Coordinates of C-alpha atoms in Angstrom, one line a residue:
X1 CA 0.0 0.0 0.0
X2 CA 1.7 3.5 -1.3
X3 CA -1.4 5.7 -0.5
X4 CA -4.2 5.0 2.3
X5 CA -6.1 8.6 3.2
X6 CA -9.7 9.6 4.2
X7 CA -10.9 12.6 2.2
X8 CA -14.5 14.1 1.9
X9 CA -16.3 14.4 -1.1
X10 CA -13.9 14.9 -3.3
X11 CA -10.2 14.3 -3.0
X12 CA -6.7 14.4 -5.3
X13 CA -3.6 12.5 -4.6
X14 CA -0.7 11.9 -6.5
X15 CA 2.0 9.1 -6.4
X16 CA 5.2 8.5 -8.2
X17 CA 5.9 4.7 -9.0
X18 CA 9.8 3.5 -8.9
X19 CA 9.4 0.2 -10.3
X20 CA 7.4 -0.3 -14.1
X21 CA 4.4 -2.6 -14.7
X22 CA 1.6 -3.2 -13.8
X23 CA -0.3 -1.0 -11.3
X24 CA -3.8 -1.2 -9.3
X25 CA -5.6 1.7 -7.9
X26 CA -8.4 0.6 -5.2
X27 CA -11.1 3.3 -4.5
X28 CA -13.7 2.5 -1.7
X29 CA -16.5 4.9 -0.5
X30 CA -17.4 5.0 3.2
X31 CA -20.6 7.0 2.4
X32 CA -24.4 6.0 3.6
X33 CA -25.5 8.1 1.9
X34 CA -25.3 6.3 -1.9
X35 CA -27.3 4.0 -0.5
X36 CA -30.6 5.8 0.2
X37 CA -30.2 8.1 -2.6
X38 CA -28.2 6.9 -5.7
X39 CA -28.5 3.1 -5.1
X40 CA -25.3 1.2 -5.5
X41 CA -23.9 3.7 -8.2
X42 CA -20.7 6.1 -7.9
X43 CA -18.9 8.4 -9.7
X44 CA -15.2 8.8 -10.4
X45 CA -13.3 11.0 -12.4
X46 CA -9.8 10.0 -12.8
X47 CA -7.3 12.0 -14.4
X48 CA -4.3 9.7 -14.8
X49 CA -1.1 11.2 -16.5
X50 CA 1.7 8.0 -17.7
X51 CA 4.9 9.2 -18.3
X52 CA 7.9 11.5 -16.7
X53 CA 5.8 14.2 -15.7
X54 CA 7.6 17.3 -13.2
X55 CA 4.4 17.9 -10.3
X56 CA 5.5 20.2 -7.4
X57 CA 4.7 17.3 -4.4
X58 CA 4.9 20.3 -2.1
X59 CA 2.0 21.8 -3.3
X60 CA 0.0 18.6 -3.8
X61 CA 0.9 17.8 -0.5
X62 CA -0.5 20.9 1.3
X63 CA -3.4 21.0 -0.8
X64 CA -4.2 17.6 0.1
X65 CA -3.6 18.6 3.8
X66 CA -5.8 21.5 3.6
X67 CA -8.6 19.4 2.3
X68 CA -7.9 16.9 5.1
X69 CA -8.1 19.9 7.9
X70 CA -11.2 20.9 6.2
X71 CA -12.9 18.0 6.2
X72 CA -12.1 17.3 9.8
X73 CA -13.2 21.0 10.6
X74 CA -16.4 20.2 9.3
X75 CA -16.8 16.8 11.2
X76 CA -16.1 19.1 14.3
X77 CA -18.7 21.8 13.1
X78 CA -21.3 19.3 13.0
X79 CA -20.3 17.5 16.6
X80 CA -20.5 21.1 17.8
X81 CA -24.2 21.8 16.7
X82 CA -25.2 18.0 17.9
X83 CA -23.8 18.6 21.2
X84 CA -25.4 22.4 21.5
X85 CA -28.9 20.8 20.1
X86 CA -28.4 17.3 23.1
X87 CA -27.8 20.4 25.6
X88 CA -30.5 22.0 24.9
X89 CA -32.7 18.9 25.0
X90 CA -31.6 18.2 28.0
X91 CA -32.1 21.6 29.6
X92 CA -35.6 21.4 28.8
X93 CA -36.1 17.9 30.2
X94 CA -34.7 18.8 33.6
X95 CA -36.9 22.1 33.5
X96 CA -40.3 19.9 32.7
X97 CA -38.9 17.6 35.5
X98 CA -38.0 20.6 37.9
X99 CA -41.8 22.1 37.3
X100 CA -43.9 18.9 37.5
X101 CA -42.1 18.0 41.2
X102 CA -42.4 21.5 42.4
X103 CA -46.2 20.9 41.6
X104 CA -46.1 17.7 43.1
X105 CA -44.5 18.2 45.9
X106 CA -46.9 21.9 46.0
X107 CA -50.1 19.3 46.1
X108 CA -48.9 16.6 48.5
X109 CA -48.6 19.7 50.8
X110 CA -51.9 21.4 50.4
X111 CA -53.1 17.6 50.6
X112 CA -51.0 17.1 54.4
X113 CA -52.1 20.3 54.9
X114 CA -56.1 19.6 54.6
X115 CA -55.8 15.9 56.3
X116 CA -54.5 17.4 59.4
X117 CA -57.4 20.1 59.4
X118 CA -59.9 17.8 59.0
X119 CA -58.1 15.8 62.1
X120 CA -58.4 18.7 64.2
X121 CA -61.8 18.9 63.1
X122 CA -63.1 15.0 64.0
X123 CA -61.2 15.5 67.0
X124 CA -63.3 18.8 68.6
X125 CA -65.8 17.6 66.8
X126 CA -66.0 14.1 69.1
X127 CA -64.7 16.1 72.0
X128 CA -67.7 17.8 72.0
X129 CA -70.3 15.0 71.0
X130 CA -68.6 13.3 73.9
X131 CA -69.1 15.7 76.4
X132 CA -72.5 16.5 75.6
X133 CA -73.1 12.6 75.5
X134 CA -71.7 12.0 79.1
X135 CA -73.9 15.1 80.7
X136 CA -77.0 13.6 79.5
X137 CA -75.6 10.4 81.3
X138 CA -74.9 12.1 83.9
X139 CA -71.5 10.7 84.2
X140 CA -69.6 14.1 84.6

């Protein structure tokens, strides 16, 4: 293997050969999106030059690595905005969870609240049934 790189959508590499005869070139998309869209179909241009040909590698290099450092700056773009959009997701999650156990918690209160009023209230209330029942007894 001479050449094994990732690029994005499209991509240019060069490569000198030392030894003649026979070469192979192996191209291999990682995309998932021919799939869904273009079925199992692919395009490739290839511009091949044979022969004793002068190309500045310096410049093919660094245009290759700018394309690289592209590509991975738009990978990053694209994690960014996922992980801003999860946050917010999140954010609103824990504020529906935050309001619906302030509520709850607001209603278990009110409910405590009325239980030990109507307590108070059997509890004169029999106070007073039994004192009335015992003087007409005549037990007090």
């Amino acid at each position: 293997v001479l050449l094994s790189k990732l690029y994005g959508p499209e991509g240019t590499f060069y490569f000198t050969s030392h030894s003649p005869g026979e070469h192979i070139i192996c191209l291999e998309s990682n995309s998932t999106r021919l799939v869904s869209f273009g079925g199992s179909k692919l395009r490739i241009h290839l511009d091949i030059r044979v022969g004793e040909h002068d190309l500045d590698a310096a410049i093919a290099q660094a245009k290759d690595k700018v394309n690289e450092v592209s590509f991975k700056l738009e990978h990053l773009l694209e994690q960014i905005e996922q992980v801003v959009k999860e946050q917010n997701y999140q954010r609103d999650r824990e504020e529906n969870f935050r309001l619906t156990s302030e509520d709850t918690n607001s209603n278990v209160l009110w409910w405590a609240f009325a239980q030990t009023l109507i307590l108070i209230s059997v509890g004169i209330f029999q106070m007073k049934y039994l004192k009335d029942f015992f003087i007409a007894k005549k037990l007090v």
